[in-house]
Amino acid sequence: MDLRYYQSEGEQAVFDYWMDEDGNPLVDFATGCGKSLLAASLIKRLLDGWPDMRIMVVTHVMELIEQNYLELVGFWPMAPAGIYSAGLGRRDSRAQVIFAGIQTVWNKLEQICKHGGIDVIIVDECHTIPINDATRYGQFFKMAREITPDLKVVGLTATPYRLDSGRLDEGEDRIFDKVVYTYGVADGINDGYLAPLSSKATATELDTKGVGRLGGDFKKGDLQRAVDKTSVTSAAVDEIVAKGADKRSWLCFCSGVDHAIHVRDEIQSRGITCEAITDKTGKAERRDILAAYKNYEIRALTNNNVLTTGFNHKGVDLIAFLRPTLSLSLYVQMAGRGTRVLYAPGMPLETAEQRKAAIAAGPKPNCLVLDFAGLVDKHGPIDMVNPKEPGKGTGEAPIKICPQEEGGCGEKVHASARVCRECGFEFPINEEPKIKDHASDAPILSSTAPEPRQVTRRTFRFHEGKPGKKDSVKVTYMIGLTPIPEWVCPAHEGYAKNKADQYWKKHGGDEPCPENPLEWLERQAELKDTIEIKVRPKGRYWEVCGHTVELDVPDAQPVDWAQELEDEIPF
């Protein structure tokens, strides 16, 4: 099984990081982009280089444990792997590679490590690790480091941030030191590996006024009481039924157990097959419902926040947000349930354009998102989200709606969009954005796909930071006579530093990467030319979101990576 280019780059980024630093890397892949296969390849490469190593893959969802295990044995049939999960009825404590559930393994490490210590822990969906050391994850890592002081931890997630503490690679108590690779929703859609999301304005809104907050999000009981009203639920279901007439797999995220049951009953009352999955649903019943849903025997599924991670069904083509949340991570995870692709059979899939054509011609050209909860307005389009620092306020992104009365389709798009992504309607150049005064009118994706621009010249300049801020490098690309700027930040930390390093390495710069703007400028001769950039509108300006680099790489000699890494990485 071959890795996609970004999976190979993500894997290499982990090893590149370990060559330079003795820390814990994090890989950020959008939902549906293959974290399980990345983990499988990473495990095989580690064991090829260090055959005596023991690895544990930990997560919190039973379905993910099984999925990750099956991905490894499919990729590497002879893998020395086992499962340690009460939910799956297995406790393979002697296995060299253990796929474990944190609920089962958190206090069992001493028993497991009688057969050899754990050298590397891979945490899938690592954004679920609480900041509190007294939690199961906290106790688990405390014991793991007591047994193996030089333990390495690799994080995999689509959302590298928590609700109450910002980014996972920032703060004194962080587990992960650096995001070493990012492949986002926009990347996946542009490459034809993810299905586009479409969002239409809804007339029904959920009112959260007066709902209390606890731990940074709405109080669950108060939230359910506020939104679980018969008239509101009935109106929302009417919209789902009307707008989902041509959709065959609906997924509704609800605000509690009772709310999920009531939404299910409303959908069933309209003659549509629907079931509910809650934290009260038994394991056997849950498996049967999910199997029927994936076989299209059930058209709609409601849930109370139990299908946000670990649930994969490529056919999901309508998502209803009936669950208001202040959690950016939860919002992105819910939306990600609809981005998996269904290609038209028999069509070529070699290039991005071919894959996108196969999606458009397939049974699921996009996934419709009905945002009754106003999540897009609160958090922004999912391909442009930014985690807020704890305690900071939230802003709302300006939007406009493609005008149906003028031949448009009613799609919600970002205010900066020149062309509607759904129907091709061209907005007048001098049009003022039609900003709505309620939350449901924001676009789920930021704008049209990035557009290529040929670069005639590129320059680097020192850019002095504002008081209290670090300096950066201003890159200016000349597109004919038009300058388009971009800033890279080699002196920063976390995500910004990671992006600067990626830019440097992609353009052929030697390692180690520059640590500050002056070093960047002194070494700029190492970089190959940028011959093309991809841009998309962002307000009155252009945002650079891709680069094509001059191809003048000589034939490379094969490298014995196992030997190279054995010499470099301090396990």
XYZ file of C-alpha atoms in Angstrom:
571
model
C 0.000 0.000 0.000
C 1.550 3.279 -1.137
C 1.482 6.406 0.969
C 0.149 9.630 -0.461
C 2.734 12.373 -0.830
C 1.668 14.238 2.297
C 1.677 11.030 4.370
C 5.268 10.386 3.295
C 6.183 13.994 4.077
C 4.460 13.807 7.446
C 6.343 10.641 8.362
C 9.658 12.114 7.225
C 8.934 15.277 9.212
C 8.785 13.197 12.416
C 12.200 11.663 11.738
C 13.661 14.975 10.608
C 12.517 16.475 13.895
C 14.126 13.680 15.899
C 17.391 14.178 14.032
C 17.539 17.756 15.307
C 15.667 17.708 18.605
C 14.977 15.405 21.534
C 11.256 16.049 21.958
C 7.722 15.023 21.160
C 6.408 15.873 17.663
C 2.806 16.352 16.586
C 1.357 15.737 13.108
C -1.776 17.652 12.095
C -3.802 15.857 9.390
C -7.343 16.899 8.475
C -10.064 14.346 9.227
C -10.199 11.698 6.519
C -6.604 12.160 5.339
C -5.234 8.886 6.663
C -3.688 9.212 10.112
C -4.066 5.446 10.608
C -1.925 4.662 7.564
C 0.644 7.248 8.629
C 0.852 5.575 12.054
C 1.219 2.143 10.429
C 4.090 3.271 8.199
C 5.745 5.107 11.093
C 5.581 1.974 13.260
C 7.099 -0.254 10.566
C 9.911 2.194 9.915
C 10.719 2.417 13.616
C 10.805 -1.354 14.041
C 12.842 -1.817 10.865
C 15.452 0.509 12.381
C 15.200 -0.660 15.994
C 13.847 -4.241 16.073
C 13.809 -4.427 19.906
C 11.650 -1.332 20.356
C 8.168 -1.515 21.898
C 5.443 0.848 20.709
C 1.996 1.621 22.083
C -0.772 3.365 20.122
C -3.286 4.907 22.523
C -6.675 6.480 21.907
C -10.022 6.851 23.643
C -12.497 5.309 21.189
C -12.966 1.559 20.748
C -13.624 1.838 17.000
C -10.356 3.745 16.516
C -8.364 1.123 18.404
C -9.666 -1.566 16.076
C -9.310 0.613 12.971
C -5.684 1.497 13.723
C -4.814 -2.131 14.445
C -6.401 -3.363 11.208
C -4.624 -0.605 9.257
C -1.248 -1.826 10.520
C -1.840 -5.539 9.801
C -3.198 -4.610 6.371
C -0.110 -2.511 5.661
C 2.256 -5.032 7.314
C 0.623 -8.492 7.633
C 3.436 -9.880 9.800
C 3.382 -6.992 12.276
C 3.984 -8.139 15.882
C 0.843 -6.350 17.030
C -1.869 -6.882 19.596
C -4.779 -5.099 21.274
C -5.241 -4.112 24.911
C -8.849 -3.011 25.288
C -11.608 -4.200 27.614
C -14.213 -3.076 25.097
C -12.715 -5.316 22.414
C -12.170 -8.194 24.852
C -8.398 -8.450 24.358
C -5.410 -7.878 26.648
C -2.348 -8.705 24.530
C 0.177 -7.428 27.073
C 3.142 -9.246 25.514
C 2.771 -7.757 22.020
C 5.613 -5.605 20.694
C 3.108 -3.121 19.254
C 0.043 -2.608 21.443
C -3.097 -0.783 20.324
C -4.713 0.314 23.569
C -7.696 2.153 24.973
C -6.720 4.723 27.568
C -9.686 3.694 29.740
C -8.210 0.186 30.020
C -4.474 0.757 30.002
C -4.002 3.908 32.105
C -3.197 1.971 35.313
C -1.838 -1.232 33.758
C 1.582 -0.087 32.526
C 3.574 -1.838 35.236
C 1.987 -5.142 34.261
C 2.539 -4.539 30.532
C 6.128 -3.376 30.998
C 7.095 -6.625 32.735
C 7.561 -7.829 29.165
C 9.688 -4.814 28.197
C 9.318 -1.055 28.528
C 7.443 1.132 26.062
C 9.849 3.281 24.005
C 7.399 5.226 21.823
C 3.773 6.122 22.488
C 1.626 7.310 19.577
C -1.544 9.120 20.689
C -4.317 9.225 18.110
C -6.824 12.082 18.517
C -4.336 13.629 20.943
C -6.433 16.786 21.322
C -8.522 14.770 23.804
C -5.655 14.667 26.325
C -6.823 16.838 29.258
C -4.474 19.385 30.740
C -5.102 18.061 34.262
C -2.349 15.702 35.459
C -4.843 13.861 37.673
C -6.759 12.455 34.680
C -6.224 9.007 33.198
C -3.925 10.369 30.510
C -2.010 12.355 33.117
C -1.461 9.319 35.339
C -0.637 7.188 32.304
C 2.152 9.487 31.097
C 3.514 9.946 34.620
C 3.929 6.178 35.008
C 5.243 5.753 31.441
C 8.027 8.272 32.038
C 8.940 6.716 35.379
C 9.423 3.386 33.604
C 11.084 4.858 30.469
C 12.690 8.245 31.204
C 13.633 8.855 27.558
C 10.126 8.020 26.309
C 9.112 9.560 22.989
C 5.491 10.633 22.347
C 4.028 11.293 18.881
C 0.677 13.056 18.563
C -1.788 12.643 15.695
C -4.816 14.904 15.373
C -6.929 17.000 13.035
C -7.319 19.709 15.681
C -4.051 20.582 17.483
C -5.705 22.700 20.163
C -7.871 22.410 23.272
C -10.865 24.485 24.276
C -9.434 25.780 27.545
C -5.675 25.949 26.957
C -4.923 26.900 23.352
C -2.549 24.990 21.095
C -1.174 21.592 22.111
C 2.407 22.646 21.333
C 2.332 25.788 23.488
C 2.450 26.402 27.225
C 4.760 25.208 29.978
C 2.736 22.035 30.646
C 2.477 20.934 27.008
C 3.073 17.285 26.072
C 4.031 18.027 22.465
C 6.902 20.309 21.597
C 6.238 21.103 17.951
C 3.781 20.618 15.109
C 6.142 19.128 12.543
C 3.687 18.803 9.658
C 0.250 20.137 8.728
C -2.101 18.990 5.991
C -5.403 20.832 6.277
C -8.938 20.615 4.978
C -8.247 23.049 2.135
C -5.197 21.005 1.091
C -7.242 17.807 0.986
C -10.060 19.385 -1.023
C -7.662 21.037 -3.472
C -5.812 17.723 -3.975
C -9.048 15.805 -4.502
C -8.615 13.642 -1.401
C -11.499 15.232 0.529
C -15.047 16.071 -0.504
C -16.070 19.743 -0.508
C -18.499 21.014 2.100
C -21.485 23.118 1.095
C -23.589 25.210 3.478
C -27.007 26.758 2.976
C -28.640 29.389 5.178
C -31.194 28.023 7.648
C -34.313 29.755 8.881
C -34.281 27.918 12.217
C -31.773 28.939 14.888
C -30.951 27.485 18.283
C -31.040 30.044 21.087
C -28.305 29.719 23.765
C -29.084 32.926 25.657
C -28.848 32.339 29.391
C -27.091 28.962 29.029
C -24.363 28.629 31.667
C -20.775 27.654 30.957
C -18.570 25.043 32.574
C -14.987 24.150 31.624
C -15.073 26.564 28.710
C -18.182 25.138 27.019
C -21.925 25.239 27.582
C -23.288 23.308 30.556
C -24.743 20.140 29.083
C -27.979 20.084 31.045
C -28.673 23.778 30.535
C -27.884 23.484 26.827
C -30.269 20.604 26.246
C -33.078 22.359 28.101
C -32.522 25.500 26.016
C -32.577 23.877 22.568
C -34.739 20.786 23.050
C -38.059 22.452 22.340
C -40.718 20.670 20.288
C -41.478 23.585 17.972
C -37.797 24.304 17.271
C -36.958 20.642 16.696
C -39.918 20.213 14.359
C -38.953 23.296 12.333
C -35.327 22.188 12.087
C -36.321 18.705 10.928
C -38.630 20.239 8.308
C -35.590 22.081 6.910
C -33.420 18.965 7.023
C -36.039 16.976 5.137
C -36.525 19.700 2.513
C -32.859 20.500 1.937
C -31.769 16.866 2.192
C -34.217 15.496 -0.363
C -31.387 14.461 -2.691
C -29.051 13.303 0.116
C -28.920 9.694 1.274
C -26.859 9.673 4.518
C -27.807 12.287 7.093
C -25.866 12.757 10.340
C -27.321 14.976 13.088
C -25.275 16.197 16.066
C -27.631 16.889 18.971
C -27.400 18.533 22.400
C -28.072 15.577 24.685
C -29.562 12.109 24.944
C -33.170 13.289 25.076
C -32.580 15.751 22.249
C -31.122 13.006 20.023
C -34.160 10.820 20.710
C -36.590 13.649 19.988
C -34.859 14.568 16.699
C -34.918 10.889 15.719
C -38.641 10.672 16.462
C -39.379 13.800 14.395
C -37.463 12.405 11.418
C -39.168 9.020 11.708
C -42.579 10.715 11.862
C -41.939 12.021 8.340
C -41.506 8.498 6.989
C -37.695 8.538 6.917
C -35.618 5.728 8.431
C -33.629 7.064 11.374
C -31.952 5.758 14.524
C -30.242 7.409 17.497
C -26.895 6.547 19.074
C -26.177 7.931 22.522
C -23.861 7.074 25.388
C -26.740 4.912 26.650
C -26.735 2.719 23.528
C -25.363 -0.796 24.122
C -22.287 -1.963 22.213
C -24.086 -4.651 20.203
C -26.975 -2.351 19.303
C -24.522 0.402 18.354
C -22.634 -1.927 16.007
C -25.872 -3.077 14.369
C -27.121 0.491 13.854
C -23.822 1.676 12.389
C -23.610 -1.342 10.077
C -27.143 -0.680 8.789
C -26.361 3.024 8.334
C -23.189 2.312 6.360
C -25.148 -0.117 4.170
C -27.715 2.655 3.465
C -30.474 0.672 5.190
C -30.916 3.658 7.522
C -30.977 7.115 5.978
C -30.504 9.301 9.051
C -28.587 9.013 12.305
C -28.804 11.245 15.366
C -26.277 11.276 18.204
C -25.329 13.203 21.313
C -21.650 13.860 20.635
C -20.556 10.209 20.444
C -19.756 10.102 16.712
C -17.345 13.046 16.531
C -14.218 10.861 16.497
C -13.632 7.258 15.520
C -16.648 7.175 13.205
C -15.993 6.869 9.490
C -18.625 6.579 6.778
C -17.720 7.861 3.343
C -21.361 8.240 2.390
C -22.223 11.031 4.860
C -23.546 13.782 2.583
C -25.626 15.878 5.003
C -24.596 17.087 8.450
C -26.945 18.972 10.748
C -25.390 21.013 13.555
C -28.021 20.901 16.301
C -25.403 21.131 19.026
C -24.081 24.620 19.889
C -20.533 24.511 21.251
C -17.745 26.893 22.172
C -15.199 24.180 21.330
C -13.353 24.828 18.082
C -12.046 21.261 18.137
C -15.533 19.766 18.458
C -16.818 21.947 15.609
C -14.024 20.893 13.233
C -14.354 17.223 14.203
C -18.112 17.254 13.535
C -17.683 18.924 10.140
C -14.938 16.440 9.277
C -17.411 13.551 9.336
C -18.606 14.745 5.934
C -15.338 15.209 4.042
C -14.566 11.614 3.114
C -14.855 10.968 -0.614
C -16.825 8.664 -2.881
C -15.242 8.651 -6.330
C -17.203 7.760 -9.454
C -16.171 4.200 -10.371
C -13.908 3.713 -13.357
C -12.599 7.278 -13.522
C -8.828 7.983 -13.351
C -7.466 9.225 -10.032
C -3.853 10.028 -10.853
C -3.978 13.822 -10.599
C -5.766 16.285 -8.360
C -7.965 17.435 -11.238
C -8.909 13.853 -12.080
C -9.778 13.108 -8.466
C -11.911 16.243 -8.163
C -13.700 15.324 -11.394
C -14.326 11.825 -10.026
C -15.805 13.333 -6.847
C -18.065 15.681 -8.822
C -19.287 12.786 -10.981
C -19.704 10.396 -8.073
C -22.614 9.677 -5.723
C -21.393 12.360 -3.281
C -20.217 15.531 -5.048
C -20.226 17.369 -1.717
C -21.548 17.244 1.834
C -24.289 19.710 2.790
C -23.896 21.303 6.230
C -26.977 22.807 7.896
C -25.720 25.019 10.706
C -28.678 25.530 13.038
C -26.233 26.084 15.926
C -24.359 29.042 14.398
C -20.992 27.315 14.704
C -19.494 28.661 11.483
C -20.136 32.256 12.478
C -18.637 31.683 15.912
C -15.523 29.772 14.818
C -15.055 30.656 11.142
C -14.775 28.464 8.013
C -13.185 25.119 8.916
C -10.307 25.617 6.467
C -9.306 28.890 8.145
C -9.928 28.311 11.864
C -7.543 29.755 14.435
C -7.621 28.684 18.086
C -8.314 31.565 20.439
C -6.152 32.083 23.494
C -8.011 31.172 26.684
C -10.058 34.108 27.890
C -10.041 35.920 24.542
C -13.243 36.994 22.840
C -14.525 35.570 19.600
C -15.038 37.341 16.309
C -17.421 36.664 13.455
C -16.467 36.349 9.817
C -18.330 38.429 7.202
C -20.296 36.415 4.666
C -22.666 36.798 1.773
C -25.216 34.543 0.121
C -25.253 33.741 -3.574
C -28.458 35.561 -4.690
C -31.080 33.136 -5.939
C -33.177 35.960 -7.393
C -30.250 36.854 -9.694
C -29.635 33.340 -10.941
C -27.490 32.149 -8.016
C -27.980 29.105 -5.810
C -28.258 30.396 -2.239
C -24.853 29.043 -1.184
C -23.188 30.756 1.783
C -19.715 32.024 0.823
C -17.066 34.189 2.406
C -17.510 37.920 1.820
C -14.225 37.986 -0.138
C -15.308 35.349 -2.682
C -15.416 36.586 -6.289
C -17.195 33.500 -7.644
C -19.655 31.094 -5.982
C -17.984 27.692 -5.614
C -21.280 25.865 -6.214
C -22.897 27.473 -9.275
C -20.240 29.794 -10.713
C -22.221 32.990 -10.116
C -19.905 36.022 -10.408
C -20.453 38.671 -7.762
C -20.325 42.312 -8.928
C -16.896 43.807 -8.301
C -18.202 46.741 -6.257
C -20.773 44.731 -4.363
C -21.018 45.351 -0.634
C -21.038 42.070 1.349
C -24.537 41.065 2.419
C -23.670 40.381 6.058
C -26.516 38.717 7.924
C -27.313 39.439 11.536
C -27.764 35.839 12.650
C -25.225 33.078 13.096
C -26.454 30.578 10.533
C -25.372 32.610 7.514
C -21.608 31.904 7.556
C -19.799 29.788 4.943
C -18.411 26.401 5.998
C -15.501 26.834 3.530
C -13.685 30.111 3.189
C -13.710 30.780 -0.557
C -13.138 29.317 -3.976
C -10.183 27.033 -4.630
C -6.712 28.651 -4.703
C -5.706 30.074 -8.073
C -2.196 29.629 -9.577
C -0.097 32.697 -10.380
C 3.223 32.711 -12.255
C 6.025 34.398 -10.283
C 8.357 36.673 -12.230
C 10.516 37.695 -9.254
C 10.845 36.947 -5.550
C 12.544 39.023 -2.850
C 13.205 38.604 0.875
C 13.266 41.575 3.263
C 13.747 41.948 7.014
C 10.424 42.794 8.700
C 10.627 44.345 12.155
C 7.975 43.101 14.566
C 5.674 45.371 16.529
C 6.647 46.137 20.160
C 6.721 42.864 22.062
C 6.547 40.799 18.855
C 9.325 38.899 17.082
C 10.826 39.940 13.753
C 10.050 38.023 10.563
C 10.957 37.792 6.871
C 8.703 39.472 4.327
C 8.601 37.566 1.042
C 7.353 39.509 -1.967
C 6.318 37.723 -5.151
C 5.960 39.790 -8.306
C 3.060 38.588 -10.456
C 3.707 40.685 -13.495
C 3.582 44.193 -11.994
C 1.540 43.130 -8.959
C 3.339 42.437 -5.654
C 1.888 39.749 -3.361
C 3.457 39.527 0.118
C 3.898 36.584 2.480
C 5.552 36.484 5.906
C 7.706 33.629 7.223
C 8.698 33.451 10.872
C 11.932 31.524 11.562
C 12.332 33.117 15.015
C 8.876 32.132 16.234
C 7.753 28.943 17.968
C 5.103 26.323 17.362
C 3.048 26.425 14.185
C 4.642 29.587 12.734
C 8.166 28.169 13.104
C 7.017 24.863 11.638
C 5.632 26.626 8.553
C 8.864 28.589 8.115
C 10.920 25.391 8.302
C 8.628 23.694 5.787
C 9.065 26.645 3.406
C 12.861 26.505 3.785
C 13.121 22.751 3.194
C 10.628 22.743 0.309
C 12.752 25.380 -1.434
C 15.870 23.241 -1.071
C 17.556 25.048 1.825
C 20.188 23.184 3.814
C 19.511 22.025 7.352
C 19.484 23.101 10.091
C 16.890 25.695 9.140
C 17.498 29.358 10.008
C 16.652 30.375 13.559
C 16.017 34.080 12.876
C 15.359 36.492 9.979
C 18.990 37.684 9.713
C 20.245 34.115 9.294
C 17.511 33.539 6.693
C 18.653 36.550 4.689
C 22.326 35.578 4.959
C 21.552 32.081 3.625
C 18.866 32.953 1.050
C 21.163 31.880 -1.810
C 20.529 28.272 -0.742
C 16.892 28.526 -1.828
C 15.547 27.537 -5.226
C 13.286 29.916 -7.094
C 9.532 29.976 -6.554
C 8.095 29.707 -10.050
C 4.397 29.714 -9.106
C 2.236 30.485 -6.085
C -1.374 29.595 -5.316
C -3.482 32.388 -3.889
C -7.017 32.958 -2.689
C -8.790 36.189 -1.737
C -8.807 37.194 1.916
C -10.666 40.453 2.392
C -9.019 43.096 0.209
C -5.813 41.080 -0.126
C -4.474 37.800 -1.455
C -3.456 34.924 0.803
C -0.565 32.702 -0.390
C -1.486 29.052 0.227
C 0.870 27.052 -2.006
C 4.218 27.176 -3.805
C 5.718 25.479 -6.849
C 9.501 25.325 -6.670
C 12.057 25.244 -9.491
C 12.919 21.651 -10.311
C 16.671 21.242 -10.625
C 17.342 18.403 -8.217
C 20.183 16.062 -9.337
C 19.767 12.308 -9.206
C 19.957 11.281 -5.569
C 21.805 8.293 -4.174
C 19.762 5.876 -2.073
C 20.007 6.477 1.649
C 20.016 3.810 4.338
C 17.548 5.634 6.587
C 17.578 2.986 9.273
C 21.343 3.394 9.727
C 21.171 7.178 9.427
C 18.485 7.416 12.086
C 20.150 4.887 14.378
C 23.151 7.199 14.446
C 21.091 10.310 15.101
C 17.974 9.635 17.185
C 18.505 9.210 20.961
C 16.060 6.474 21.903
